[in-house]
Amino acid sequence: MILFGLYSRNSPARRQPDHTNPVLPLRRPSSSMAATAAAEAFSRRLGAAVRGLSGAWYGRHMAAADRAIRARLPLVDLVLEVRDARIPATSAFEPLRRRSQEDLDGRRIVALNKADLADPSETQKWVAFMKQRGCSSVAINSHSRESIKELLNVVRSKIREIKLGENDCTGTVLLVGIPNVGKSAIINAMHQIGRIGAAEKGKLKHAIVSSHPGETRDISGYKVASHPNIYVLDTPGILCRTFASDECGPRLALTGAIKDSLLEEHDIAKFLLALLNLRKEYRDWDNLNRMGDKSCLADGTSGRSQHTKRQYSSDHTQDFIVKAVRQVLFETTVSFQGDLGNENELRRLVDSQFTSLQNAFRLSAESSEDMNKRVAIKLLNLYRTGRLGHYTLDHVPEVRHEVVA
């Protein structure tokens, strides 16, 4: 058994682990043990549903891509592994997890994408944690030009280092990661910036970007830079059949790495609400709603006159809808008189929040099952786009090298 950074004598391997791919249980933010245990009940239920799928996402195309990637790993100059900054450990790429740091021989860069959706302080800790263990790491936002420029500069520098300083060399980069971490968006953004100095300007192909996990099926090459010439191989996202811990499945489902259609959106959203209710960030939402912020001003108009911006109650991304959702979650949590450390009480709060969110999302009355699904889909979308705050679900482990008897 492995307990919070302590390696068991019965662990499968007694060699020194690769701490850039931690698989041990992760340190949680400070909270009462009872409240944490109550929230874990939601995680267990969702985790059981994920396990019940028996790797339904791992089809023939993913198995073939897995073999193709493993075959190319020794042949490329550099491996660029993309992870989700909200779950840096959980989103580790399994084929790399099985290779030691020495085997990669300094040929890997870990890009923590979607850093704009994660807790900035936690992201900084993860970047420092990986660098301390000899793995180059950079936090990025694939939709930020400056962020992609920084990543491209890191890749250029690494290729020159591998090629012993040559400027007119050619380097190959294998882009890998689990589904829906933004690999195609990254390669397109790198291509857009890098092609400006390329002789083939305007003639280089783009990768297809999809919001649904598992859309990339083949390995394709794209030129992203000149001097040195850099070609990036975009690969399909691969998710292993089984996960390193019971916590992985729920976190992958919440961040969208597993298709929602394979699970019940209602269960994923309940897990989300359980997490939100036990964190302190919701306390800021009341101030945000009253004072306004960059994405959601108090009057819901983002600084424009109501005459120049039409408001559609059917669009849950409208600022005034987001404001109402934040307000509902804030009020239901602060007014709750029950014990959040009690699983049944926490479940009662979550159920009441679903009912209140129906009005916040301005949904017309339908059957309870259909209503819960509609609320869940809209709520998950707001979380995944950062409208409900920036959260990191994986925290840097406190690794100690004691052995438990």
CSV table of C-alpha atoms in Angstrom, one decimal:
chain,number,residue,atom,x,y,z
A,1,MET,CA,0.0,0.0,0.0
A,2,ILE,CA,1.2,3.5,-0.8
A,3,LEU,CA,0.4,6.3,1.7
A,4,PHE,CA,0.9,10.0,0.9
A,5,GLY,CA,4.4,9.8,-0.4
A,6,LEU,CA,5.6,6.8,1.5
A,7,TYR,CA,6.8,3.9,-0.8
A,8,SER,CA,5.7,0.5,0.3
A,9,ARG,CA,8.0,-2.5,0.4
A,10,ASN,CA,5.4,-4.3,-1.6
A,11,SER,CA,5.4,-1.8,-4.5
A,12,PRO,CA,5.8,-3.3,-8.0
A,13,ALA,CA,9.3,-1.7,-8.4
A,14,ARG,CA,11.8,-0.8,-5.6
A,15,ARG,CA,14.0,1.3,-7.9
A,16,GLN,CA,14.0,5.1,-7.6
A,17,PRO,CA,10.8,6.4,-9.2
A,18,ASP,CA,10.6,9.0,-11.9
A,19,HIS,CA,9.2,11.9,-9.9
A,20,THR,CA,8.3,13.8,-13.0
A,21,ASN,CA,5.6,11.1,-13.5
A,22,PRO,CA,4.4,10.7,-9.9
A,23,VAL,CA,1.8,8.0,-9.3
A,24,LEU,CA,1.5,8.2,-5.6
A,25,PRO,CA,-1.5,9.7,-3.8
A,26,LEU,CA,-1.4,13.4,-3.9
A,27,ARG,CA,-1.3,15.9,-1.0
A,28,ARG,CA,-4.6,17.7,-0.8
A,29,PRO,CA,-5.3,21.3,0.2
A,30,SER,CA,-5.8,21.7,3.9
A,31,SER,CA,-9.3,20.8,5.0
A,32,SER,CA,-10.9,18.8,7.7
A,33,MET,CA,-10.5,15.0,7.3
A,34,ALA,CA,-14.2,14.5,7.7
A,35,ALA,CA,-15.0,17.0,4.9
A,36,THR,CA,-12.4,15.4,2.7
A,37,ALA,CA,-13.8,11.9,3.4
A,38,ALA,CA,-17.3,13.1,2.5
A,39,ALA,CA,-16.1,14.6,-0.8
A,40,GLU,CA,-14.3,11.3,-1.6
A,41,ALA,CA,-17.6,9.5,-1.6
A,42,PHE,CA,-18.5,11.5,-4.8
A,43,SER,CA,-15.1,10.6,-6.2
A,44,ARG,CA,-15.5,6.9,-5.4
A,45,ARG,CA,-18.9,6.8,-7.2
A,46,LEU,CA,-17.6,8.5,-10.3
A,47,GLY,CA,-14.4,6.4,-10.1
A,48,ALA,CA,-16.5,3.2,-10.0
A,49,ALA,CA,-18.4,4.4,-13.1
A,50,VAL,CA,-15.0,5.0,-14.9
A,51,ARG,CA,-13.8,1.5,-13.9
A,52,GLY,CA,-17.0,0.0,-15.1
A,53,LEU,CA,-16.2,1.3,-18.6
A,54,SER,CA,-13.3,-1.2,-18.7
A,55,GLY,CA,-11.3,1.1,-21.0
A,56,ALA,CA,-14.2,1.7,-23.5
A,57,TRP,CA,-12.1,4.7,-24.8
A,58,TYR,CA,-9.2,2.4,-25.7
A,59,GLY,CA,-10.2,1.2,-29.2
A,60,ARG,CA,-8.2,-0.2,-32.1
A,61,HIS,CA,-7.1,3.2,-33.3
A,62,MET,CA,-5.7,4.1,-29.9
A,63,ALA,CA,-3.9,0.7,-29.6
A,64,ALA,CA,-2.3,1.2,-33.0
A,65,ALA,CA,-1.3,4.8,-32.2
A,66,ASP,CA,0.2,3.6,-28.9
A,67,ARG,CA,2.4,1.1,-30.8
A,68,ALA,CA,3.4,3.7,-33.5
A,69,ILE,CA,4.4,6.3,-30.8
A,70,ARG,CA,6.5,3.7,-28.9
A,71,ALA,CA,8.3,2.9,-32.2
A,72,ARG,CA,9.1,6.5,-32.9
A,73,LEU,CA,10.3,7.5,-29.4
A,74,PRO,CA,13.9,6.4,-30.0
A,75,LEU,CA,14.0,8.0,-33.5
A,76,VAL,CA,13.1,11.6,-32.7
A,77,ASP,CA,15.3,14.3,-31.3
A,78,LEU,CA,12.9,15.6,-28.7
A,79,VAL,CA,9.7,14.6,-27.0
A,80,LEU,CA,7.2,17.3,-26.2
A,81,GLU,CA,4.8,16.0,-23.6
A,82,VAL,CA,1.6,18.1,-23.1
A,83,ARG,CA,-0.2,17.8,-19.8
A,84,ASP,CA,-3.2,19.6,-18.4
A,85,ALA,CA,-2.0,22.1,-15.8
A,86,ARG,CA,-5.0,21.4,-13.7
A,87,ILE,CA,-3.9,17.8,-13.3
A,88,PRO,CA,-0.2,17.6,-14.0
A,89,ALA,CA,0.3,14.2,-12.4
A,90,THR,CA,-2.9,12.6,-13.5
A,91,SER,CA,-2.5,13.7,-17.2
A,92,ALA,CA,1.0,12.2,-17.5
A,93,PHE,CA,1.5,10.3,-20.7
A,94,GLU,CA,1.5,6.6,-19.9
A,95,PRO,CA,4.0,5.4,-22.5
A,96,LEU,CA,6.5,7.8,-21.1
A,97,ARG,CA,5.7,6.8,-17.5
A,98,ARG,CA,7.2,3.4,-18.3
A,99,ARG,CA,10.5,4.9,-19.5
A,100,SER,CA,13.0,6.1,-17.1
A,101,GLN,CA,14.4,9.7,-17.1
A,102,GLU,CA,17.8,8.3,-18.1
A,103,ASP,CA,16.2,6.5,-21.1
A,104,LEU,CA,14.8,9.8,-22.4
A,105,ASP,CA,18.3,11.3,-21.7
A,106,GLY,CA,17.2,14.9,-21.3
A,107,ARG,CA,15.2,14.7,-24.5
A,108,ARG,CA,11.8,15.6,-23.0
A,109,ILE,CA,10.0,18.9,-22.4
A,110,VAL,CA,6.7,18.9,-20.4
A,111,ALA,CA,4.3,21.6,-21.4
A,112,LEU,CA,1.6,22.3,-18.8
A,113,ASN,CA,-1.2,23.5,-21.1
A,114,LYS,CA,-4.4,25.3,-20.0
A,115,ALA,CA,-2.4,27.1,-17.3
A,116,ASP,CA,-4.9,29.9,-17.6
A,117,LEU,CA,-7.5,27.5,-16.1
A,118,ALA,CA,-5.3,26.3,-13.2
A,119,ASP,CA,-4.2,27.9,-9.9
A,120,PRO,CA,-1.1,30.0,-10.9
A,121,SER,CA,0.7,29.4,-7.6
A,122,GLU,CA,0.3,25.6,-7.9
A,123,THR,CA,1.4,25.7,-11.6
A,124,GLN,CA,4.6,27.5,-10.5
A,125,LYS,CA,5.2,24.8,-7.9
A,126,TRP,CA,4.8,22.1,-10.5
A,127,VAL,CA,7.2,23.7,-13.0
A,128,ALA,CA,9.8,24.1,-10.2
A,129,PHE,CA,9.2,20.5,-9.0
A,130,MET,CA,9.9,19.1,-12.5
A,131,LYS,CA,12.9,21.2,-13.1
A,132,GLN,CA,14.4,20.2,-9.8
A,133,ARG,CA,14.2,16.6,-11.1
A,134,GLY,CA,15.9,17.3,-14.4
A,135,CYS,CA,12.9,17.6,-16.6
A,136,SER,CA,12.4,20.8,-18.6
A,137,SER,CA,8.9,22.2,-18.0
A,138,VAL,CA,7.0,25.3,-19.1
A,139,ALA,CA,3.5,26.5,-18.3
A,140,ILE,CA,1.5,27.6,-21.4
A,141,ASN,CA,-1.8,28.7,-22.7
A,142,SER,CA,-2.3,27.5,-26.3
A,143,HIS,CA,-4.5,30.5,-27.1
A,144,SER,CA,-1.8,33.0,-26.0
A,145,ARG,CA,0.6,34.0,-28.7
A,146,GLU,CA,3.2,35.1,-26.2
A,147,SER,CA,2.9,31.8,-24.4
A,148,ILE,CA,3.4,29.8,-27.5
A,149,LYS,CA,6.4,31.9,-28.5
A,150,GLU,CA,8.0,31.0,-25.2
A,151,LEU,CA,7.4,27.3,-25.8
A,152,LEU,CA,8.8,27.6,-29.3
A,153,ASN,CA,11.9,29.3,-28.0
A,154,VAL,CA,12.4,26.5,-25.4
A,155,VAL,CA,12.0,23.9,-28.2
A,156,ARG,CA,14.5,25.7,-30.4
A,157,SER,CA,17.0,26.0,-27.6
A,158,LYS,CA,16.6,22.3,-26.7
A,159,ILE,CA,17.1,21.3,-30.4
A,160,ARG,CA,20.2,23.4,-30.7
A,161,GLU,CA,21.6,21.9,-27.5
A,162,ILE,CA,20.9,18.4,-28.8
A,163,LYS,CA,22.5,19.3,-32.2
A,164,LEU,CA,25.6,20.7,-30.5
A,165,GLY,CA,24.8,24.3,-31.4
A,166,GLU,CA,24.1,23.9,-35.1
A,167,ASN,CA,21.8,26.5,-36.5
A,168,ASP,CA,21.1,25.0,-39.9
A,169,CYS,CA,20.2,21.6,-38.6
A,170,THR,CA,16.9,19.7,-38.8
A,171,GLY,CA,15.2,18.6,-35.6
A,172,THR,CA,12.2,16.3,-35.1
A,173,VAL,CA,9.8,16.7,-32.2
A,174,LEU,CA,7.3,14.1,-31.1
A,175,LEU,CA,4.2,15.8,-29.6
A,176,VAL,CA,2.4,13.4,-27.2
A,177,GLY,CA,-0.2,13.5,-24.5
A,178,ILE,CA,-3.6,12.2,-23.3
A,179,PRO,CA,-6.8,13.2,-25.2
A,180,ASN,CA,-8.0,16.8,-25.0
A,181,VAL,CA,-5.0,18.4,-23.5
A,182,GLY,CA,-4.6,20.8,-26.5
A,183,LYS,CA,-1.9,19.2,-28.6
A,184,SER,CA,-3.5,20.1,-32.0
A,185,ALA,CA,-4.1,23.7,-30.8
A,186,ILE,CA,-0.5,24.0,-29.7
A,187,ILE,CA,0.9,22.7,-32.9
A,188,ASN,CA,-1.3,25.1,-35.0
A,189,ALA,CA,-0.2,28.0,-32.8
A,190,MET,CA,3.5,27.0,-33.1
A,191,HIS,CA,3.1,26.7,-36.9
A,192,GLN,CA,1.4,30.1,-37.1
A,193,ILE,CA,4.3,31.7,-35.4
A,194,GLY,CA,7.1,29.7,-36.9
A,195,ARG,CA,6.0,29.8,-40.5
A,196,ILE,CA,6.6,33.6,-40.7
A,197,GLY,CA,10.3,32.9,-41.2
A,198,ALA,CA,9.9,29.8,-43.3
A,199,ALA,CA,10.3,29.7,-47.0
A,200,GLU,CA,7.1,27.7,-47.3
A,201,LYS,CA,5.1,30.6,-45.7
A,202,GLY,CA,1.4,30.1,-46.2
A,203,LYS,CA,1.8,26.6,-47.6
A,204,LEU,CA,2.2,24.6,-44.5
A,205,LYS,CA,-0.8,22.5,-43.4
A,206,HIS,CA,-2.7,22.8,-40.1
A,207,ALA,CA,-3.8,20.2,-37.7
A,208,ILE,CA,-7.5,19.7,-37.1
A,209,VAL,CA,-8.6,21.0,-33.7
A,210,SER,CA,-11.6,19.5,-31.9
A,211,SER,CA,-13.1,20.1,-28.4
A,212,HIS,CA,-13.9,16.4,-28.2
A,213,PRO,CA,-11.2,14.0,-26.9
A,214,GLY,CA,-9.8,11.3,-29.2
A,215,GLU,CA,-10.4,13.1,-32.5
A,216,THR,CA,-6.8,12.9,-33.8
A,217,ARG,CA,-6.3,9.5,-35.4
A,218,ASP,CA,-3.0,9.5,-37.3
A,219,ILE,CA,0.5,10.8,-36.8
A,220,SER,CA,1.1,13.8,-39.0
A,221,GLY,CA,4.2,16.0,-39.5
A,222,TYR,CA,4.2,19.8,-39.5
A,223,LYS,CA,7.0,22.3,-40.0
A,224,VAL,CA,6.9,24.9,-37.2
A,225,ALA,CA,10.3,26.7,-37.5
A,226,SER,CA,13.4,27.4,-39.6
A,227,HIS,CA,17.0,27.9,-38.5
A,228,PRO,CA,17.0,25.3,-37.2
A,229,ASN,CA,14.3,23.5,-39.2
A,230,ILE,CA,11.9,21.9,-36.8
A,231,TYR,CA,9.3,19.4,-37.7
A,232,VAL,CA,6.7,18.3,-35.1
A,233,LEU,CA,4.9,15.0,-35.3
A,234,ASP,CA,1.3,15.4,-34.0
A,235,THR,CA,0.0,12.2,-32.4
A,236,PRO,CA,-3.4,10.9,-31.2
A,237,GLY,CA,-4.2,11.3,-27.6
A,238,ILE,CA,-3.7,8.0,-25.7
A,239,LEU,CA,-5.4,7.1,-22.4
A,240,CYS,CA,-4.5,3.9,-20.8
A,241,ARG,CA,-7.0,1.2,-20.0
A,242,THR,CA,-6.5,1.4,-16.3
A,243,PHE,CA,-5.3,4.3,-14.1
A,244,ALA,CA,-2.5,4.6,-11.5
A,245,SER,CA,-4.9,5.4,-8.7
A,246,ASP,CA,-8.7,5.6,-8.0
A,247,GLU,CA,-8.4,9.5,-8.0
A,248,CYS,CA,-7.3,9.6,-11.6
A,249,GLY,CA,-10.6,8.6,-13.3
A,250,PRO,CA,-12.8,11.3,-11.7
A,251,ARG,CA,-10.2,14.0,-12.4
A,252,LEU,CA,-9.8,13.0,-16.0
A,253,ALA,CA,-13.6,12.9,-16.4
A,254,LEU,CA,-14.0,16.4,-14.8
A,255,THR,CA,-11.4,18.0,-17.0
A,256,GLY,CA,-12.8,16.4,-20.2
A,257,ALA,CA,-10.1,13.8,-21.1
A,258,ILE,CA,-12.8,11.1,-21.0
A,259,LYS,CA,-15.8,11.7,-23.3
A,260,ASP,CA,-18.9,12.9,-21.3
A,261,SER,CA,-21.0,10.6,-23.4
A,262,LEU,CA,-19.4,7.6,-21.8
A,263,LEU,CA,-20.5,8.7,-18.3
A,264,GLU,CA,-23.4,10.4,-16.7
A,265,GLU,CA,-22.8,14.2,-16.8
A,266,HIS,CA,-24.9,14.4,-13.7
A,267,ASP,CA,-22.3,12.4,-11.7
A,268,ILE,CA,-19.4,14.4,-13.0
A,269,ALA,CA,-21.1,17.7,-12.0
A,270,LYS,CA,-21.9,16.3,-8.6
A,271,PHE,CA,-18.2,15.6,-8.1
A,272,LEU,CA,-17.4,19.1,-9.2
A,273,LEU,CA,-19.9,20.7,-6.7
A,274,ALA,CA,-18.5,18.5,-3.9
A,275,LEU,CA,-15.1,19.9,-4.6
A,276,LEU,CA,-16.3,23.5,-4.9
A,277,ASN,CA,-18.2,23.4,-1.7
A,278,LEU,CA,-15.1,22.3,0.3
A,279,ARG,CA,-12.8,25.0,-1.1
A,280,LYS,CA,-12.6,28.6,-0.1
A,281,GLU,CA,-12.7,30.2,-3.6
A,282,TYR,CA,-16.5,30.6,-3.6
A,283,ARG,CA,-16.2,33.2,-0.9
A,284,ASP,CA,-14.7,35.6,-3.5
A,285,TRP,CA,-17.6,35.2,-5.9
A,286,ASP,CA,-19.9,37.5,-3.9
A,287,ASN,CA,-17.3,40.3,-4.1
A,288,LEU,CA,-16.7,39.5,-7.8
A,289,ASN,CA,-20.4,39.8,-8.5
A,290,ARG,CA,-20.8,43.0,-6.6
A,291,MET,CA,-17.6,44.8,-7.8
A,292,GLY,CA,-17.2,43.0,-11.1
A,293,ASP,CA,-14.2,41.5,-12.7
A,294,LYS,CA,-12.6,41.3,-16.2
A,295,SER,CA,-15.0,38.5,-17.4
A,296,CYS,CA,-18.1,39.2,-15.4
A,297,LEU,CA,-19.1,42.7,-14.4
A,298,ALA,CA,-21.8,43.3,-11.9
A,299,ASP,CA,-24.3,44.4,-14.4
A,300,GLY,CA,-23.5,41.5,-16.7
A,301,THR,CA,-22.6,43.7,-19.7
A,302,SER,CA,-18.8,43.5,-19.7
A,303,GLY,CA,-18.5,47.3,-19.8
A,304,ARG,CA,-20.9,47.8,-22.7
A,305,SER,CA,-24.2,49.4,-22.8
A,306,GLN,CA,-27.2,47.0,-22.6
A,307,HIS,CA,-28.3,48.6,-25.9
A,308,THR,CA,-25.2,47.4,-27.7
A,309,LYS,CA,-25.0,43.9,-26.3
A,310,ARG,CA,-28.0,41.7,-26.4
A,311,GLN,CA,-28.5,39.2,-23.7
A,312,TYR,CA,-29.8,35.7,-24.5
A,313,SER,CA,-31.1,33.7,-21.5
A,314,SER,CA,-30.5,30.5,-23.6
A,315,ASP,CA,-26.7,31.2,-23.7
A,316,HIS,CA,-25.2,30.1,-20.4
A,317,THR,CA,-21.9,31.8,-21.2
A,318,GLN,CA,-23.4,35.3,-21.0
A,319,ASP,CA,-21.9,37.3,-18.2
A,320,PHE,CA,-25.3,37.8,-16.4
A,321,ILE,CA,-25.9,34.0,-16.4
A,322,VAL,CA,-22.4,33.3,-15.0
A,323,LYS,CA,-23.1,36.0,-12.3
A,324,ALA,CA,-26.3,34.2,-11.4
A,325,VAL,CA,-24.6,30.8,-11.2
A,326,ARG,CA,-21.8,32.2,-9.0
A,327,GLN,CA,-24.4,33.9,-6.7
A,328,VAL,CA,-26.4,30.7,-6.3
A,329,LEU,CA,-23.3,28.6,-5.4
A,330,PHE,CA,-22.2,31.3,-3.0
A,331,GLU,CA,-25.5,31.7,-1.3
A,332,THR,CA,-26.4,28.0,-1.0
A,333,THR,CA,-23.0,27.2,0.5
A,334,VAL,CA,-22.8,30.0,3.1
A,335,SER,CA,-26.4,29.5,4.2
A,336,PHE,CA,-26.1,25.7,4.5
A,337,GLN,CA,-26.6,24.7,8.1
A,338,GLY,CA,-25.6,21.0,7.8
A,339,ASP,CA,-22.3,19.3,8.4
A,340,LEU,CA,-20.2,19.2,5.2
A,341,GLY,CA,-18.1,16.4,6.8
A,342,ASN,CA,-21.2,14.2,6.6
A,343,GLU,CA,-21.6,12.4,3.3
A,344,ASN,CA,-25.4,12.6,3.4
A,345,GLU,CA,-25.4,16.2,4.4
A,346,LEU,CA,-23.0,17.2,1.6
A,347,ARG,CA,-25.2,15.2,-0.9
A,348,ARG,CA,-28.2,17.1,0.3
A,349,LEU,CA,-26.4,20.4,-0.3
A,350,VAL,CA,-25.4,19.3,-3.8
A,351,ASP,CA,-28.9,18.2,-4.7
A,352,SER,CA,-30.3,21.6,-3.5
A,353,GLN,CA,-27.7,23.4,-5.6
A,354,PHE,CA,-28.9,21.5,-8.7
A,355,THR,CA,-32.4,22.7,-8.1
A,356,SER,CA,-31.3,26.3,-7.6
A,357,LEU,CA,-29.1,26.2,-10.7
A,358,GLN,CA,-32.1,25.5,-12.8
A,359,ASN,CA,-33.3,29.0,-12.2
A,360,ALA,CA,-29.8,30.5,-12.5
A,361,PHE,CA,-29.5,28.9,-16.0
A,362,ARG,CA,-33.1,30.0,-16.8
A,363,LEU,CA,-34.1,26.5,-17.9
A,364,SER,CA,-37.8,25.7,-18.5
A,365,ALA,CA,-39.4,23.0,-16.5
A,366,GLU,CA,-38.8,19.5,-17.8
A,367,SER,CA,-38.5,16.0,-16.4
A,368,SER,CA,-36.1,15.8,-13.5
A,369,GLU,CA,-33.6,13.6,-15.3
A,370,ASP,CA,-33.5,15.8,-18.4
A,371,MET,CA,-33.2,18.9,-16.2
A,372,ASN,CA,-30.3,17.5,-14.2
A,373,LYS,CA,-28.4,16.6,-17.4
A,374,ARG,CA,-28.9,20.1,-18.9
A,375,VAL,CA,-27.8,21.8,-15.7
A,376,ALA,CA,-24.7,19.4,-15.5
A,377,ILE,CA,-23.6,20.1,-19.1
A,378,LYS,CA,-23.8,23.9,-18.6
A,379,LEU,CA,-22.1,23.8,-15.2
A,380,LEU,CA,-19.2,21.6,-16.5
A,381,ASN,CA,-18.8,23.9,-19.5
A,382,LEU,CA,-18.4,26.9,-17.2
A,383,TYR,CA,-15.8,25.1,-15.0
A,384,ARG,CA,-13.8,23.9,-18.0
A,385,THR,CA,-13.6,27.4,-19.5
A,386,GLY,CA,-12.5,28.9,-16.2
A,387,ARG,CA,-15.7,30.9,-15.5
A,388,LEU,CA,-16.0,29.3,-12.0
A,389,GLY,CA,-12.4,29.9,-10.9
A,390,HIS,CA,-9.0,28.4,-11.5
A,391,TYR,CA,-8.4,25.1,-9.8
A,392,THR,CA,-5.5,22.7,-9.7
A,393,LEU,CA,-6.7,19.2,-8.6
A,394,ASP,CA,-3.2,17.6,-8.4
A,395,HIS,CA,-0.9,19.1,-5.9
A,396,VAL,CA,2.9,18.6,-5.8
A,397,PRO,CA,3.5,15.5,-3.7
A,398,GLU,CA,5.6,15.7,-0.6
A,399,VAL,CA,7.9,12.8,-1.5
A,400,ARG,CA,9.8,11.1,1.3
A,401,HIS,CA,11.9,8.0,0.8
A,402,GLU,CA,10.8,6.1,3.9
A,403,VAL,CA,9.5,2.6,3.6
A,404,VAL,CA,6.4,1.4,5.4
A,405,ALA,CA,6.5,-2.1,6.9
